[in-house]
Coordinates of C-alpha atoms in Angstrom, one line a residue:
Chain E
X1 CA 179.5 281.9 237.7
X2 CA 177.6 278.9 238.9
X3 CA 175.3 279.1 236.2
X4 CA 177.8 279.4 233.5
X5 CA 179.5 276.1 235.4
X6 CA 175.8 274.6 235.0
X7 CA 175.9 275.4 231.2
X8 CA 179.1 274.0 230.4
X9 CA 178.5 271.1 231.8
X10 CA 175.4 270.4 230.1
X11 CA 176.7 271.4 227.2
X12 CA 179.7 268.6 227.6
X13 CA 177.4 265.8 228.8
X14 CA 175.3 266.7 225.7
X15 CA 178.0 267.0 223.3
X16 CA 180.1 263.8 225.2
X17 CA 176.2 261.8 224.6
X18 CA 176.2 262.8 221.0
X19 CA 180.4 262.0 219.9
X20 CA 179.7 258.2 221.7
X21 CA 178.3 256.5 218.5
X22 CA 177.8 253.1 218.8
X23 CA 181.4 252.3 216.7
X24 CA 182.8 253.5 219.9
X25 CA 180.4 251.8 222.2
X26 CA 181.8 248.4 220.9
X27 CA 185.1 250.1 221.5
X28 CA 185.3 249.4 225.2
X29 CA 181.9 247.6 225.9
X30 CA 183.8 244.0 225.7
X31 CA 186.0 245.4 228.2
X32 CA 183.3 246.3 230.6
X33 CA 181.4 242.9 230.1
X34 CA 184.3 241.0 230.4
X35 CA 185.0 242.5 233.8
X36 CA 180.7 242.0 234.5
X37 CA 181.6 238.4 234.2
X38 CA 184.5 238.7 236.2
X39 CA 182.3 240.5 239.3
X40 CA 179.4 237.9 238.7
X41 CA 182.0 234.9 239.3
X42 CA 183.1 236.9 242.9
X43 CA 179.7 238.3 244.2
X44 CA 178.1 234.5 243.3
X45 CA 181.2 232.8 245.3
X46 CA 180.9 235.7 247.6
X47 CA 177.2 235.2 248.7
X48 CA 177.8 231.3 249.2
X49 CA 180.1 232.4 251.6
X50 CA 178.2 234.8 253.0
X51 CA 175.4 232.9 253.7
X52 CA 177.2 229.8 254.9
X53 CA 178.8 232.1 257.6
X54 CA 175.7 233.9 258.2
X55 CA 173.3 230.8 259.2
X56 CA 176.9 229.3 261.2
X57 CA 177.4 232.2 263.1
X58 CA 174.1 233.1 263.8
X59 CA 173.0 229.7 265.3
X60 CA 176.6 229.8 266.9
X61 CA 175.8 232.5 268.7
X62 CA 172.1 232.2 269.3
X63 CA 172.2 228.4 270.2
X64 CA 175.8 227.0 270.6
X65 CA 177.7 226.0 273.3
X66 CA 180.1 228.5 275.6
X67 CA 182.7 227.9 272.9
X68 CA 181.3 228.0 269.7
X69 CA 179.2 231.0 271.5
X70 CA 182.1 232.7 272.1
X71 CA 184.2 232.0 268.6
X72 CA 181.0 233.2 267.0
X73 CA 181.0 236.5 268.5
X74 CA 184.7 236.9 268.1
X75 CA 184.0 236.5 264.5
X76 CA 181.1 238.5 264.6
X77 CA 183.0 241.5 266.1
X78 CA 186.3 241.2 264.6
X79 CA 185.0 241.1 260.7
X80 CA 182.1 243.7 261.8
X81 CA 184.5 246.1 263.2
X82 CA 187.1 246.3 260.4
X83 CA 187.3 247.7 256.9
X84 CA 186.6 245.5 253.8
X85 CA 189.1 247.1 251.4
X86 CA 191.7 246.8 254.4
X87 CA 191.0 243.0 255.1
X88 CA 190.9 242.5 251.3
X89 CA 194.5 243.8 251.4
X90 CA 194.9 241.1 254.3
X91 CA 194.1 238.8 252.6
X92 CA 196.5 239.3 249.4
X93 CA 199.3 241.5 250.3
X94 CA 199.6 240.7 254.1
X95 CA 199.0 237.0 254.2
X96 CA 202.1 235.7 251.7
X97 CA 204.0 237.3 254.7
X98 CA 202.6 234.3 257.0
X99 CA 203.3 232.2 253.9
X100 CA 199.5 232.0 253.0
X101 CA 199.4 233.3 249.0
X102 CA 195.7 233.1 247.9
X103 CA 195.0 233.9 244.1
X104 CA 193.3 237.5 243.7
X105 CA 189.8 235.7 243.0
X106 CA 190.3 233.8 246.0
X107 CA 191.5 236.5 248.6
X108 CA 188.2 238.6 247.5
X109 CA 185.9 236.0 248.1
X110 CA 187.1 235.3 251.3
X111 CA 187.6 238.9 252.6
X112 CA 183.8 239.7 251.6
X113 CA 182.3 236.2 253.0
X114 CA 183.9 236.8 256.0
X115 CA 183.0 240.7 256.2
X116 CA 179.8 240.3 255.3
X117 CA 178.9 237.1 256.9
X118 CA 179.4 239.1 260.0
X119 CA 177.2 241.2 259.2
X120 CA 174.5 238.2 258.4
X121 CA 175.1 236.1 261.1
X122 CA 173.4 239.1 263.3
X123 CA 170.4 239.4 260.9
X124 CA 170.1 235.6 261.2
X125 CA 170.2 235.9 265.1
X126 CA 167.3 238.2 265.2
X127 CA 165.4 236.3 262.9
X128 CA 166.0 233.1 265.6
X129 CA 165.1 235.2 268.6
X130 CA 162.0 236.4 266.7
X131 CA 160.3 233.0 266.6
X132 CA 158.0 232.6 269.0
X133 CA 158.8 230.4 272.2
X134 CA 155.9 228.9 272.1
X135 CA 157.1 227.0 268.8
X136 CA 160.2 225.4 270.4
X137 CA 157.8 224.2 273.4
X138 CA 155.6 222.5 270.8
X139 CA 158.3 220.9 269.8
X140 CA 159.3 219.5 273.6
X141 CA 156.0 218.3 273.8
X142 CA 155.7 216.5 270.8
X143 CA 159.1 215.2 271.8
X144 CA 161.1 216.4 268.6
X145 CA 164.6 216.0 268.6
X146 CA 166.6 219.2 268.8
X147 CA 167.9 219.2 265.3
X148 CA 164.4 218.1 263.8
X149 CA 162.9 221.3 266.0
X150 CA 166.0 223.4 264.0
X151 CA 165.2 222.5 260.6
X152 CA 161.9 221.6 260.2
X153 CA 160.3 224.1 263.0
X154 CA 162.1 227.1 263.7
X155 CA 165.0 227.8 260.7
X156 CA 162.2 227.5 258.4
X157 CA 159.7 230.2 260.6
X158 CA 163.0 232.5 261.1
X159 CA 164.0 232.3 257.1
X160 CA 160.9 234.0 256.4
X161 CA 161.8 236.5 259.0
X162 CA 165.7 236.9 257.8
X163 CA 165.3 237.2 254.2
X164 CA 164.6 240.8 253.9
X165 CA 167.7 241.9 256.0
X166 CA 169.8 239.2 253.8
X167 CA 168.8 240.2 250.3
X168 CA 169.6 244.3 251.5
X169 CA 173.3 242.8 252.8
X170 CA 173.5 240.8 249.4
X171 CA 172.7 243.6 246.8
X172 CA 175.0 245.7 249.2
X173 CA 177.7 242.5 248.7
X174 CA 177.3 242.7 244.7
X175 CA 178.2 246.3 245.3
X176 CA 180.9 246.3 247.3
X177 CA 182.7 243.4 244.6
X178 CA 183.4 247.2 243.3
X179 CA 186.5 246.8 245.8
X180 CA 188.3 243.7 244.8
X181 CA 189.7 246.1 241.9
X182 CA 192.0 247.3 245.0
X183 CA 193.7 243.6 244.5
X184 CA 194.8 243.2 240.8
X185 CA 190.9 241.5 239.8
X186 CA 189.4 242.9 236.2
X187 CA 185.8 243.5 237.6
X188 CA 183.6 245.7 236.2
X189 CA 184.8 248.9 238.0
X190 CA 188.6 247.8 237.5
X191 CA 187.6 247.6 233.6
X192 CA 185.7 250.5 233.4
X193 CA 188.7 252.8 235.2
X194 CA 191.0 251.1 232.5
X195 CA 188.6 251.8 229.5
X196 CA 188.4 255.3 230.5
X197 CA 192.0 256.2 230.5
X198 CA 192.1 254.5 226.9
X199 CA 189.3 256.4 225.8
X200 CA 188.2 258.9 228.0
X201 CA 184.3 258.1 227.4
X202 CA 183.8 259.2 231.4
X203 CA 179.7 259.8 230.8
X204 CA 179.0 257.0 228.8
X205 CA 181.6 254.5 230.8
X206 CA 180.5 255.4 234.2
X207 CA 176.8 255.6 232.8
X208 CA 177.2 252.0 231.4
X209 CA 179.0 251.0 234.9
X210 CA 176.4 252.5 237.2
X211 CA 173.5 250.7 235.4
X212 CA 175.0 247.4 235.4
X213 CA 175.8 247.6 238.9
X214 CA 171.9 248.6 238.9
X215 CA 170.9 245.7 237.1
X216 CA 173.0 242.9 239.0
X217 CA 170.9 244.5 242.6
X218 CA 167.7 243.7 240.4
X219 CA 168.6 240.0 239.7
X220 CA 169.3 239.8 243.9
X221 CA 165.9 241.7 244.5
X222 CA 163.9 239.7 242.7
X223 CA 165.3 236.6 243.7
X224 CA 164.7 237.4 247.2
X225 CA 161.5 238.4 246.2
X226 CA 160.5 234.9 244.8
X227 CA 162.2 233.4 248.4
X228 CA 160.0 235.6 250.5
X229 CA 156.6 235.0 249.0
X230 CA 157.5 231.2 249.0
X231 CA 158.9 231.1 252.8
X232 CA 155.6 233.2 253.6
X233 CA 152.8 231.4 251.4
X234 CA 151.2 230.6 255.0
X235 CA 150.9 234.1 256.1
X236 CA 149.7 235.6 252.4
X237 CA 147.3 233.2 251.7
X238 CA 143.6 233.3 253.4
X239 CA 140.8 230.8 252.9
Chain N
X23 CA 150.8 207.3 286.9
X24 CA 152.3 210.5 288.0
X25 CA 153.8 211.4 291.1
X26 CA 155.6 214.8 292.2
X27 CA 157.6 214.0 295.2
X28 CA 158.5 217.3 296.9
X29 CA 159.1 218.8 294.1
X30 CA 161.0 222.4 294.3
X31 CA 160.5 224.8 291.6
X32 CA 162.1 228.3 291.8
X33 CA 163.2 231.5 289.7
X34 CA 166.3 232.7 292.1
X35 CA 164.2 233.6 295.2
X36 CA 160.3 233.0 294.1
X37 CA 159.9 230.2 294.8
X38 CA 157.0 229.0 292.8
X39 CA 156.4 224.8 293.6
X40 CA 156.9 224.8 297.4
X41 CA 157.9 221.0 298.4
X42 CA 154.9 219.7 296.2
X43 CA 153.8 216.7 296.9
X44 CA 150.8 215.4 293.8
X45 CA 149.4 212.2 292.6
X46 CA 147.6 210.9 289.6
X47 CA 146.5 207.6 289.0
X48 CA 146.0 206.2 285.5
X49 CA 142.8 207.0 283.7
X50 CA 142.2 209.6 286.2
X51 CA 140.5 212.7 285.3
X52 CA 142.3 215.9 287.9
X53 CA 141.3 219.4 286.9
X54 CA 143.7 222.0 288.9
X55 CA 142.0 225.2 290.0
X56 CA 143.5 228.3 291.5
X57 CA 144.7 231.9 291.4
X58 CA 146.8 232.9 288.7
X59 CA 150.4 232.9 290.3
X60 CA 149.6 229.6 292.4
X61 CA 152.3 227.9 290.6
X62 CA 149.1 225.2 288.6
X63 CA 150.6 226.1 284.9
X64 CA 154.0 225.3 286.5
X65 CA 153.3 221.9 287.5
X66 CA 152.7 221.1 283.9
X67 CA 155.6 222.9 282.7
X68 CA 157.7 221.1 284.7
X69 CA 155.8 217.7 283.8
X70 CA 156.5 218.2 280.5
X71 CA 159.9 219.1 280.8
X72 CA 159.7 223.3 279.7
X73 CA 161.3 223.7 282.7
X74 CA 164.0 222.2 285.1
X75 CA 162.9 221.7 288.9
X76 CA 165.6 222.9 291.3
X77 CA 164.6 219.7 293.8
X78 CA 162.5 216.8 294.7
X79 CA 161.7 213.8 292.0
X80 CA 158.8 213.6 289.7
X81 CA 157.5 210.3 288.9
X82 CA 155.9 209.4 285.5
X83 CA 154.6 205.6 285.2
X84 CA 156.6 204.6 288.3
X85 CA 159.9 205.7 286.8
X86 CA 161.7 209.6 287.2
X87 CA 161.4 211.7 284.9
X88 CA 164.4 214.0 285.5
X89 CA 167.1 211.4 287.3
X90 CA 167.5 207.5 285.6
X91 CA 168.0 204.8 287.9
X92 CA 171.5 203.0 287.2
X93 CA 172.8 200.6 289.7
X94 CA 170.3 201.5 292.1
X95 CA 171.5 205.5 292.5
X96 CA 169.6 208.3 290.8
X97 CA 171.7 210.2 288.4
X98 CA 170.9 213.1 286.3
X99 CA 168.7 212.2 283.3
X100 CA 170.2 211.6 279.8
X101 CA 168.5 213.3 277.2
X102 CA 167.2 209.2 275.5
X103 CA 165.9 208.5 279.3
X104 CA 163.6 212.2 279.3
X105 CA 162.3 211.5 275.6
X106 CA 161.5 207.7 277.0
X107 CA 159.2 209.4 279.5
X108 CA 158.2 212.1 277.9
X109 CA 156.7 210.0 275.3
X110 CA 154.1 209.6 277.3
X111 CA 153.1 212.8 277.9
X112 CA 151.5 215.0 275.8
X113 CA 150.2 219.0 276.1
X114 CA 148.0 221.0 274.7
X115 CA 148.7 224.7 275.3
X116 CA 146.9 227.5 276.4
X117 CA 148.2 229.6 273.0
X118 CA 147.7 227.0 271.1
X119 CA 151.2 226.9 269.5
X120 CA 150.5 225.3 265.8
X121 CA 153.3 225.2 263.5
X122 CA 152.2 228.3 261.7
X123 CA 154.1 227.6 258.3
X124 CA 152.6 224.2 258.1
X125 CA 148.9 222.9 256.9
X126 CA 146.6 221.4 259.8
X127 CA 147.4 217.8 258.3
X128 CA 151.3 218.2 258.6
X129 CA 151.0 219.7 261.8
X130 CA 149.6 216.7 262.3
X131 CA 151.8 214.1 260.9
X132 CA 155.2 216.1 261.4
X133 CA 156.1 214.6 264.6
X134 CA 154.9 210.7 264.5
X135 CA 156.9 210.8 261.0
X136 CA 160.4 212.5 262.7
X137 CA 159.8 211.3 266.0
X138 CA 158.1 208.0 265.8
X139 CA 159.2 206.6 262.3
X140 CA 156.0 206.3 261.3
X141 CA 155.7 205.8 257.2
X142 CA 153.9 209.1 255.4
X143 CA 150.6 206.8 254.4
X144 CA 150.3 206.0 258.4
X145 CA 150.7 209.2 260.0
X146 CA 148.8 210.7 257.5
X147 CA 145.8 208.0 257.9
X148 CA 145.6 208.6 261.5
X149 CA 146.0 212.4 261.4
X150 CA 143.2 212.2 259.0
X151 CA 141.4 210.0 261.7
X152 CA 142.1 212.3 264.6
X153 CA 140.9 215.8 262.5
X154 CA 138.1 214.1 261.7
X155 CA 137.8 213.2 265.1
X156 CA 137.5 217.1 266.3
X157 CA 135.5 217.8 263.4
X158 CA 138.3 219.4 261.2
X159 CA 138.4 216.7 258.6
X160 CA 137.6 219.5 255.9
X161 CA 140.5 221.5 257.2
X162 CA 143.1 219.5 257.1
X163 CA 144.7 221.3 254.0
X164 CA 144.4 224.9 255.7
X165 CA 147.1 226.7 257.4
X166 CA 146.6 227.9 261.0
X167 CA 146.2 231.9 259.9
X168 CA 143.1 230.3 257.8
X169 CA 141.1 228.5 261.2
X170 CA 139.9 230.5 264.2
X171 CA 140.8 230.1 267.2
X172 CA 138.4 227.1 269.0
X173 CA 139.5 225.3 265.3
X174 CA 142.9 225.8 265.8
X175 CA 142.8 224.6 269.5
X176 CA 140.9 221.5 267.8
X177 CA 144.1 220.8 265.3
X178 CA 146.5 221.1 268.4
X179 CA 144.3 219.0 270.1
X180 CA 144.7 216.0 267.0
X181 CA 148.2 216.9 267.3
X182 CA 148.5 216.1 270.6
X183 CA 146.8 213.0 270.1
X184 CA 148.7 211.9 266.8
X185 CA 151.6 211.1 269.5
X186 CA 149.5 208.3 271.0
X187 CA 150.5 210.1 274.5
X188 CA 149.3 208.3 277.7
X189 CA 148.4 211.5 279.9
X190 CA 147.0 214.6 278.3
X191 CA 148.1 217.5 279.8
X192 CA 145.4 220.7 279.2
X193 CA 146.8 224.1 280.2
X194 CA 144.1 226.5 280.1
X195 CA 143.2 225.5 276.9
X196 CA 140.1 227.5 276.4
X197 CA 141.4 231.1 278.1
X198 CA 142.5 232.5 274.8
X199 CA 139.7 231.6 272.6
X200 CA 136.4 234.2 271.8
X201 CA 133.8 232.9 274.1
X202 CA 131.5 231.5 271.4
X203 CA 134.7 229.1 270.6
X204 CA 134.5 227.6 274.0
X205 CA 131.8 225.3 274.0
X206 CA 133.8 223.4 270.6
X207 CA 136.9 222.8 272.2
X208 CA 135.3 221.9 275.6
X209 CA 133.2 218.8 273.8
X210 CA 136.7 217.3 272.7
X211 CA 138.0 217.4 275.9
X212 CA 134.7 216.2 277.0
X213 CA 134.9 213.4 274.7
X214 CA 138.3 212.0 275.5
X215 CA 137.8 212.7 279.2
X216 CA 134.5 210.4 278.9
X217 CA 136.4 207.7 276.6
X218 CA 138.7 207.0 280.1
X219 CA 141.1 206.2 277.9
X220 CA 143.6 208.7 279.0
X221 CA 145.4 210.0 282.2
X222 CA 144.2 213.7 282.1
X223 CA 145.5 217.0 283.9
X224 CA 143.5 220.1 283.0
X225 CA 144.6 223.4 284.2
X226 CA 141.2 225.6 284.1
X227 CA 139.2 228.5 284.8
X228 CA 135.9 227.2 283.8
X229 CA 135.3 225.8 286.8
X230 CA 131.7 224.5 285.5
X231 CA 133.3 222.5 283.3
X232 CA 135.9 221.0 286.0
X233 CA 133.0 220.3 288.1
X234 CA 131.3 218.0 285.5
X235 CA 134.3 216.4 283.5
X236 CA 136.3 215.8 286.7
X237 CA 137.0 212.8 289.0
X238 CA 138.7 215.0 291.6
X239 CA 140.1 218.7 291.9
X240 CA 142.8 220.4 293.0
X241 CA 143.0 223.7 294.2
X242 CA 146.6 225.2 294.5
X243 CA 147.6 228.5 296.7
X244 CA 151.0 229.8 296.7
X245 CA 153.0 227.1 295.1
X246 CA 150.9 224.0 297.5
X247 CA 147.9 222.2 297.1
X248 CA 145.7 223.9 299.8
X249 CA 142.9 221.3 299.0
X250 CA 141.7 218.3 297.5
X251 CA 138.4 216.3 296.5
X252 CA 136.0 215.2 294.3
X253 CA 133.8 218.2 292.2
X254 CA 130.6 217.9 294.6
X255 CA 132.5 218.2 297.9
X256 CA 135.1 220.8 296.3
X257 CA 132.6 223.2 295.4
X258 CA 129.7 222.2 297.4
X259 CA 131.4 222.2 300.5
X260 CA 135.2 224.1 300.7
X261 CA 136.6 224.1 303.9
X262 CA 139.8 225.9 303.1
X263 CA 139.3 230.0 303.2
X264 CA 141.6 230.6 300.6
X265 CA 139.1 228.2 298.9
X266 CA 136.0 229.8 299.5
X267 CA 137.2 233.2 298.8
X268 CA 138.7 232.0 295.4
X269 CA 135.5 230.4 294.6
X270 CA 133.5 233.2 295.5
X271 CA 135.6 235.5 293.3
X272 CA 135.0 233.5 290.5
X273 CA 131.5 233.1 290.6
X274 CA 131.0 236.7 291.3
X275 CA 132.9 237.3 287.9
X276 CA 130.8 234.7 286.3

């Protein structure tokens, strides 16, 4: 039985690989790259978001004052602890109720910022605690101001530190853009779900789907790539 | 030029500077001996402001460093009166504590830039002064992971020194260096001891070195100074016990 199932279905993905000529590709391809455009425009907005949050929060916590200490880890915990697709629909089915109406592209941004900065905002904390004390008592001695000793001793020490957490949350941000299809946005999974039922090409749309998905992490990886090597130039390079 | 005034220092119950009372005059030369847990880092620590002191004043250039005289009654310090004094002081650390991201020369020029407002073509001039100074001028364009250890005690050193501090404070600054590294790092310290153009506090366990370089020694025990004098009579002749068991120690290791 199972190996007959086996058969069939090679048979179909064979026979489904050889009926999608490339007349039919151009079919719903526009579609597909139409909605790529439409998940680059949110993930983009969505990592400037995410990364604001994520440095805020992460100093918040590490370095504020009791009250920005404590809003930080309210946020922290609060966007941490909930669902993204259920605060997306927060954001744009529950918030006209409080007279708050955000546009779709809007509502998605803001639901996966805030979820993700979250997330961040404790990679950036660990990257803070992971700098040496010894750095910020340099920094007493030669009598730096605090925010000098922020930017120009220790954010720049704990970036090299936070990047690899931040570009795995980021490609895992592109990814979950998958979910602002849940609120009325043409993305690239909205698209291809709409494709299919026109044409029902389910290999070669959800083949197409997977590897542009796969291709928008490789942008992210390389880019944080480039950042690491040049946040860590010290460390590589050796007389 | 300094002056602790029973000064308390404790974590909860330890209590780690017991009422100290400690002078330096200017251009003075004070090595601080003792056994590790006799509070002698701590008093620089607290000098340089790493850590709060739970009573007592400390005086730096007749003026305290943690209260600010206004109308005659000593309030807490604000944050412009601490860097006014602390601007005086300057400390070179047992771990060195470079700026690891940055070259030799910007560790150099970083702060007098920031800090003092000092134009790039300045601080850079007397950063290159200063490196050449310790015999680093080649280095300057290296990066700390590049230097060994005794060189990158030298760039901390010109660091230090960039900050035109009047009192050097040294806290064990040879302990974490190969031995062979020693003898570079002690021949700057030599040198600006000699030039008696700074106020200097070293914290030490060479105590041959203390002996030659110092005008007078401290020996701390248990959060006091047990006993004071100048090298020859310190060594040659301790009266304390403590003293001459801590010595002997010492040069039984040796």
């Amino acid at each position: 039985m199972n190996r007959i199932g086996i058969v069939v279905a090679l048979i179909a993905f064979l026979v489904g690989l050889s009926v999608a000529t490339f007349a039919e590709l151009r079919v719903f391809l526009p579609a597909i790259l139409r909605g790529a455009v439409v998940t680059v425009h949110v993930a983009t907005l969505s990592i400037a978001l995410f990364l604001l949050l994520s440095v805020v929060a992460g100093i918040g916590r590490a370095y504020g004052a009791a009250p920005v200490r404590w809003l930080s880890v309210l946020y922290i915990e609060v966007f941490r602890g909930t669902s993204l697709l259920v605060i997306l629909f927060w954001m744009f089915f529950v918030m006209p109720e409080f007279g708050l109406f955000l546009s779709p592209v809007a509502a998605g941004v803001l639901g996966i910022g805030l979820n993700f900065g979250a997330y961040g905002a404790e990679v950036v904390r660990g990257a803070l605690a992971a700098v040496p004390r010894g750095q910020t008592e340099a920094t007493i001695a030669l009598n730096m101001s605090a925010f000098r000793r922020m930017t120009r001793i220790v954010l720049p020490q704990a970036v090299a530190i936070m990047i690899p957490g931040l570009v795995n949350l980021t490609i895992e941000l592109v990814k979950a853009t998958a979910l602002v299809s849940a609120v009325t946005l043409s993305d690239i999974t909205y698209a291809a779900v709409q494709q299919n039922q026109l044409h029902f090409r389910t290999v070669e749309i959800f083949s197409i789907t997977l590897m542009l998905y796969y291709c928008l992490a490789q942008f992210v990886r390389f880019g944080g790539a480039a950042l690491e090597d040049r946040f860590s130039r010290h460390r590589a390079r050796r007389a | 030029m300094i002056r602790f005034d029973k000064v308390l220092k404790a974590y909860g119950a330890l209590e780690v500077l017991k009422d100290l009372d400690f002078s330096v005059e200017k251009g003075e030369v004070v090595s601080i001996i003792g056994p590790s847990g006799s509070g002698k880092t701590t008093v620089l620590r607290v000098l340089m402001t790493l850590e709060d002191i739970q009573g007592g004043t400390i005086y730096v250039d007749g003026e305290p460093l943690n209260r600010m005289d206004v109308n005659g009654q000593l309030v807490e310090a604000s944050k412009a009166h601490v860097r006014r004094i602390r601007a005086k002081l300057g400390m070179v650390f047992q771990s060195f504590n470079l700026f690891p991201h940055m070259t030799a020369l910007q560790n150099c020029i970083e702060s007098p830039i920031y800090t003092q407002g000092l134009s790039k073509a300045e601080a850079v001039e007397e950063a290159t002064r200063l490196l050449d100074m310790v015999g680093l001028a080649d280095k300057a364009g290296h990066y700390p992971s590049q230097l060994s250890g005794g060189q990158q005690q030298r760039v901390a050193i010109a660091r230090t020194l960039a900050m035109h501090p009047e009192v050097l404070l040294f806290d064990e600054p040879t302990s974490a260096l190969d031995p062979e590294m020693v003898g570079e790092v002690l021949s700057v310290i030599r040198d600006l001891a000699k030039s008696g153009r700074y106020t200097i506090l070293l914290v030490t366990h060479q105590m041959g070195f203390a002996r030659e370089v110092s005008d007078r020694v401290c020996f701390f025990d248990a959060g006091k100074m047990v006993e004071e004098g100048v090298p020859g009579d310190l060594f040659g002749n301790p009266r304390n016990e403590r003293l001459r068991q801590f010595l002997s120690k010492v040069l039984e290791a040796s």
